[in-house]
Each structure stands twice: as C-alpha cells, then as structure tokens.
XYZ file of N, CA and C in Angstrom:
384
model
N 9.930 -4.730 -8.535
C 10.312 -3.772 -7.503
C 9.438 -2.536 -7.635
N 9.034 -2.006 -6.540
C 8.220 -0.804 -6.514
C 9.123 0.402 -6.763
N 8.866 1.192 -7.819
C 9.724 2.342 -8.108
C 9.725 3.352 -6.961
N 10.827 4.048 -6.790
C 10.943 5.026 -5.706
C 9.867 6.100 -5.806
N 9.508 6.504 -7.009
C 8.484 7.545 -7.185
C 7.102 7.056 -6.768
N 6.920 5.749 -6.634
C 5.625 5.189 -6.258
C 5.548 4.886 -4.768
N 6.553 5.316 -4.005
C 6.570 5.029 -2.566
C 6.108 6.236 -1.769
N 5.309 5.972 -0.784
C 4.875 6.993 0.165
C 5.881 6.956 1.301
N 6.589 8.062 1.552
C 7.673 8.025 2.531
C 7.492 8.979 3.703
N 6.767 10.035 3.529
C 6.627 11.037 4.587
C 5.664 10.568 5.672
N 6.080 10.698 6.911
C 5.213 10.349 8.027
C 3.933 11.163 8.035
N 4.041 12.407 7.609
C 2.868 13.283 7.518
C 1.879 12.731 6.487
N 2.396 12.247 5.350
C 1.528 11.677 4.319
C 0.871 10.388 4.796
N 1.626 9.546 5.514
C 1.056 8.327 6.074
C -0.130 8.678 6.970
N 0.081 9.629 7.868
C -0.977 10.035 8.787
C -2.195 10.576 8.072
N -1.978 11.361 7.038
C -3.072 11.943 6.276
C -3.900 10.859 5.588
N -3.243 9.893 4.982
C -3.959 8.812 4.295
C -4.746 7.980 5.304
N -4.147 7.685 6.440
C -4.833 6.870 7.451
C -6.020 7.627 8.043
N -5.855 8.926 8.290
C -6.942 9.713 8.878
C -8.072 10.001 7.898
N -7.747 10.419 6.687
C -8.765 10.857 5.730
C -9.201 9.796 4.734
N -8.400 8.767 4.570
C -8.697 7.764 3.555
C -9.752 6.769 3.987
N -10.229 6.006 3.016
C -11.176 4.929 3.294
C -10.382 3.692 3.671
N -11.011 2.796 4.449
C -10.302 1.643 4.995
C -11.001 0.360 4.588
N -10.203 -0.656 4.281
C -10.725 -1.996 4.014
C -9.858 -2.985 4.773
N -10.477 -3.741 5.647
C -9.748 -4.723 6.440
C -9.873 -6.113 5.859
N -8.798 -6.869 5.913
C -8.734 -8.245 5.469
C -8.077 -9.047 6.590
N -8.076 -10.366 6.515
C -7.497 -11.155 7.613
C -6.012 -10.885 7.890
N -5.248 -10.546 6.846
C -3.807 -10.391 7.015
C -3.315 -8.962 6.872
N -4.204 -8.046 6.453
C -3.778 -6.665 6.253
C -4.956 -5.708 6.306
N -4.626 -4.444 6.483
C -5.615 -3.363 6.422
C -5.081 -2.363 5.413
N -5.950 -1.942 4.487
C -5.535 -0.985 3.472
C -6.316 0.313 3.651
N -5.583 1.422 3.649
C -6.169 2.751 3.687
C -5.886 3.393 2.334
N -6.899 4.017 1.732
C -6.696 4.640 0.418
C -7.342 6.013 0.395
N -6.600 6.955 -0.157
C -7.081 8.326 -0.338
C -6.975 8.616 -1.826
N -8.123 8.737 -2.492
C -8.104 8.891 -3.942
C -7.885 10.329 -4.381
N -8.292 11.293 -3.607
C -8.033 12.691 -3.971
C -6.792 13.137 -3.224
N -5.642 12.855 -3.804
C -4.385 13.080 -3.089
C -3.800 14.459 -3.355
N -4.640 15.460 -3.551
C -4.137 16.814 -3.763
C -3.391 17.313 -2.527
N -3.767 16.803 -1.354
C -3.125 17.231 -0.114
C -1.811 16.491 0.144
N -1.581 15.404 -0.569
C -0.395 14.591 -0.359
C 0.774 15.243 -1.072
N 1.870 15.413 -0.360
C 3.034 16.038 -0.975
C 3.643 15.102 -2.008
N 3.899 15.620 -3.184
C 4.474 14.834 -4.269
C 5.987 15.003 -4.274
N 6.726 13.976 -4.701
C 8.180 14.086 -4.721
C 8.691 14.951 -5.871
N 7.800 15.389 -6.748
C 8.224 16.209 -7.879
C 7.952 17.675 -7.589
N 8.498 18.529 -8.405
C 8.330 19.967 -8.256
C 6.888 20.361 -8.536
N 6.329 21.322 -7.790
C 4.945 21.734 -8.030
C 4.759 22.431 -9.372
N 5.832 22.860 -10.018
C 5.704 23.523 -11.313
C 5.574 22.534 -12.457
N 5.843 21.262 -12.217
C 5.722 20.250 -13.254
C 4.252 19.999 -13.551
N 3.987 19.628 -14.795
C 2.611 19.339 -15.201
C 2.367 17.845 -15.351
N 3.193 17.012 -14.731
C 3.016 15.574 -14.778
C 1.744 15.186 -14.036
N 1.091 14.114 -14.496
C -0.075 13.645 -13.748
C 0.353 13.102 -12.384
N -0.534 13.184 -11.436
C -0.224 12.681 -10.092
C 0.011 11.175 -10.163
N 0.986 10.694 -9.420
C 1.315 9.277 -9.399
C 0.612 8.573 -8.258
N 0.368 7.306 -8.475
C -0.143 6.456 -7.408
C 1.023 6.121 -6.502
N 0.817 6.294 -5.197
C 1.902 6.029 -4.250
C 1.409 5.126 -3.133
N 2.311 4.261 -2.669
C 1.969 3.259 -1.665
C 2.992 3.285 -0.547
N 2.511 3.174 0.680
C 3.377 3.053 1.846
C 2.996 1.800 2.615
N 3.939 1.263 3.356
C 3.711 0.022 4.098
C 4.053 0.206 5.564
N 3.239 -0.409 6.426
C 3.474 -0.416 7.870
C 3.505 -1.874 8.295
N 4.662 -2.314 8.757
C 4.816 -3.687 9.237
C 5.441 -3.587 10.621
N 4.617 -3.709 11.652
C 5.075 -3.481 13.020
C 5.703 -4.733 13.623
N 6.234 -4.572 14.821
C 6.852 -5.693 15.531
C 5.836 -6.765 15.901
N 4.552 -6.443 15.850
C 3.520 -7.448 16.121
C 3.535 -8.546 15.056
N 4.067 -8.241 13.880
C 4.138 -9.216 12.789
C 5.237 -10.239 13.064
N 6.326 -9.815 13.659
C 7.409 -10.751 13.956
C 8.727 -10.023 14.112
N 9.804 -10.799 14.125
C 11.126 -10.194 14.268
C 11.533 -9.507 12.958
N 12.705 -8.952 12.925
C 13.166 -8.171 11.783
C 13.151 -8.961 10.476
N 13.585 -10.195 10.528
C 13.637 -11.029 9.325
C 12.230 -11.240 8.769
N 11.293 -11.544 9.637
C 9.911 -11.787 9.218
C 9.281 -10.497 8.692
N 9.497 -9.386 9.388
C 8.924 -8.102 8.943
C 9.441 -7.723 7.565
N 10.735 -7.880 7.336
C 11.288 -7.535 6.028
C 10.772 -8.462 4.928
N 10.587 -9.731 5.247
C 10.037 -10.670 4.261
C 8.611 -10.261 3.886
N 7.810 -9.922 4.884
C 6.435 -9.478 4.622
C 6.448 -8.184 3.810
N 7.311 -7.253 4.153
C 7.417 -5.996 3.412
C 7.780 -6.242 1.949
N 8.751 -7.100 1.708
C 9.160 -7.406 0.329
C 8.016 -8.029 -0.455
N 7.301 -8.950 0.170
C 6.179 -9.596 -0.515
C 5.084 -8.586 -0.843
N 4.770 -7.715 0.108
C 3.739 -6.706 -0.142
C 4.177 -5.725 -1.234
N 5.433 -5.291 -1.194
C 5.943 -4.378 -2.234
C 5.840 -5.013 -3.616
N 6.234 -6.262 -3.707
C 6.187 -6.965 -4.986
C 4.744 -7.081 -5.488
N 3.844 -7.451 -4.604
C 2.434 -7.587 -4.991
C 1.839 -6.249 -5.431
N 2.162 -5.178 -4.722
C 1.617 -3.866 -5.092
C 2.233 -3.350 -6.387
N 3.492 -3.662 -6.644
C 4.134 -3.229 -7.892
C 3.393 -3.808 -9.092
N 2.903 -5.037 -8.969
C 2.148 -5.666 -10.048
C 0.793 -5.010 -10.273
N 0.261 -4.333 -9.273
C -1.086 -3.766 -9.348
C -1.108 -2.251 -9.600
N 0.037 -1.610 -9.604
C 0.084 -0.149 -9.749
C -0.607 0.349 -11.007
N -0.430 -0.343 -12.111
C -1.011 0.087 -13.380
C -2.519 0.049 -13.403
N -3.137 -0.717 -12.531
C -4.594 -0.851 -12.484
C -5.261 0.225 -11.628
N -4.471 0.957 -10.865
C -5.035 1.895 -9.896
C -5.172 3.292 -10.489
N -6.163 4.053 -10.017
C -6.340 5.426 -10.516
C -5.130 6.300 -10.181
N -4.772 7.167 -11.115
C -3.647 8.074 -10.899
C -3.940 8.985 -9.711
N -2.927 9.257 -8.934
C -3.070 10.156 -7.797
C -3.558 9.505 -6.526
N -3.749 8.207 -6.533
C -4.202 7.504 -5.335
C -3.034 7.327 -4.377
N -3.273 7.583 -3.103
C -2.276 7.336 -2.057
C -2.819 6.226 -1.166
N -1.971 5.229 -0.890
C -2.412 4.091 -0.090
C -1.405 3.755 0.990
N -1.925 3.261 2.097
C -1.093 2.717 3.166
C -1.588 1.300 3.409
N -0.663 0.339 3.327
C -0.985 -1.058 3.585
C -0.336 -1.424 4.915
N -1.181 -1.813 5.883
C -0.687 -2.178 7.211
C -0.820 -3.682 7.376
N 0.298 -4.359 7.581
C 0.298 -5.805 7.764
C -0.129 -6.148 9.186
N -0.936 -7.181 9.310
C -1.364 -7.685 10.618
C -0.545 -8.938 10.947
N -0.600 -9.390 12.179
C 0.205 -10.524 12.631
C 0.071 -11.775 11.751
N -1.127 -12.133 11.259
C -1.220 -13.335 10.407
C -0.449 -13.231 9.088
N -0.032 -12.034 8.701
C 0.749 -11.873 7.468
C 2.104 -12.569 7.569
N 2.574 -12.789 8.782
C 3.885 -13.413 8.984
C 3.936 -14.820 8.413
N 2.839 -15.546 8.459
C 2.821 -16.925 7.974
C 2.139 -17.059 6.620
N 1.746 -15.947 6.022
C 1.030 -15.978 4.753
C 1.990 -16.125 3.580
N 1.519 -16.787 2.544
C 2.291 -16.885 1.307
C 2.070 -15.612 0.492
N 2.876 -15.425 -0.537
C 2.698 -14.272 -1.423
C 1.331 -14.320 -2.094
N 0.873 -15.508 -2.462
C -0.428 -15.650 -3.113
C -1.560 -15.222 -2.170
N -1.457 -15.599 -0.897
C -2.485 -15.212 0.072
C -2.487 -13.698 0.273
N -1.315 -13.096 0.362
C -1.239 -11.642 0.501
C -1.809 -10.965 -0.741
N -1.525 -11.527 -1.916
C -2.062 -10.986 -3.152
C -3.574 -11.038 -3.190
N -4.151 -12.153 -2.731
C -5.621 -12.267 -2.689
C -6.216 -11.241 -1.728
N -5.567 -11.038 -0.577
C -6.058 -10.029 0.368
C -5.958 -8.625 -0.221
N -4.868 -8.339 -0.921
C -4.722 -7.030 -1.562
C -5.801 -6.823 -2.611
N -6.042 -7.836 -3.447
C -7.078 -7.729 -4.475
C -8.450 -7.488 -3.851
N -8.755 -8.238 -2.788
C -10.048 -8.087 -2.128
C -10.195 -6.688 -1.524
N -9.139 -6.179 -0.921
C -9.189 -4.836 -0.332
C -9.348 -3.781 -1.423
N -8.629 -3.925 -2.515
C -8.749 -2.969 -3.624
C -10.151 -2.974 -4.213
N -10.747 -4.171 -4.365
C -12.135 -4.254 -4.860
C -13.095 -3.601 -3.879
N -12.889 -3.860 -2.599
C -13.781 -3.297 -1.583
C -13.723 -1.773 -1.551
N -12.543 -1.230 -1.837
C -12.382 0.215 -1.885
C -12.813 0.806 -3.220
N -13.162 -0.061 -4.169
C -13.606 0.402 -5.479
C -12.495 0.890 -6.369
N -11.261 0.441 -6.130
C -10.130 0.890 -6.912
C -9.834 0.013 -8.112
N -10.303 -1.240 -8.096
C -10.182 -2.130 -9.241
C -11.470 -2.910 -9.386
N -11.686 -3.411 -10.571
C -12.910 -4.170 -10.818
C -12.748 -5.651 -10.583
N -11.558 -6.185 -10.807
C -11.375 -7.632 -10.687
C -10.020 -7.990 -10.129
N -9.804 -9.286 -10.005
C -8.526 -9.772 -9.478
C -7.492 -9.780 -10.577
N -6.232 -9.682 -10.178
C -5.155 -9.751 -11.163
C -4.483 -11.079 -11.143
C-alpha cells in the first residue's frame, strides 16, 4: 500500500507537476515527474527538518473504463509505485496518468511500463 505521506493530493500540486515536470509516455500510461519539488506543498510543517519525500499522484479518467475498472487500475498502479518508492530520488513529485489500454493490462504490464517511464526520465537505472 502506498503510504499517505507518499501521495500527491492537492489539485494545485498535480497541475504544477504536469506543467513543469518532464514527461515520458508509454503505451498504457504517461508519467510526469518534477525532481525539484521545492514548489510542491508538503504535508508536513515547514519548520520540520525532515528530508523531502517522494510523492505520487494518479489520474485515471473515465476513458479508462467504468468505476470498477478505474479503481482496479488505480490499485494496481498504487501497488506498483509503492514497490518502487525506495529507488526514487527524495523530493520527487510524480503524476501517473493511465491511458485507455491500461484497463486490460495486467499488473506486470503496468509495472514494465512504469519501469520504462522511470528509466526514460532518468529516475532509476534498471528494472525492479
């Protein structure tokens, strides 16, 4: 499960990552990543000296399918990203947008697309 502190929830933050971040497209998803997330609002107090956390947000629109299908895709993407959080640079903010083919994809296929997008963005060196 993706921890609550690792979730990107603010609509303003989603927009900022999509506008300013780098993009990598794959057949089933598009990933936007902003590595210098100083502009991204953190869920912790600004007086804390904790290192910035990697945070991920997901966009699964009605183009993917009905509610059941969208939630299944969201759960699969959350699970796959939770496994990869430790490999990503601290302070990275990402938005993963599912495309229509994600509806019929297996978890393994989504994982391969995530790995390929992360490599393309230079956030990881290899597959997990």
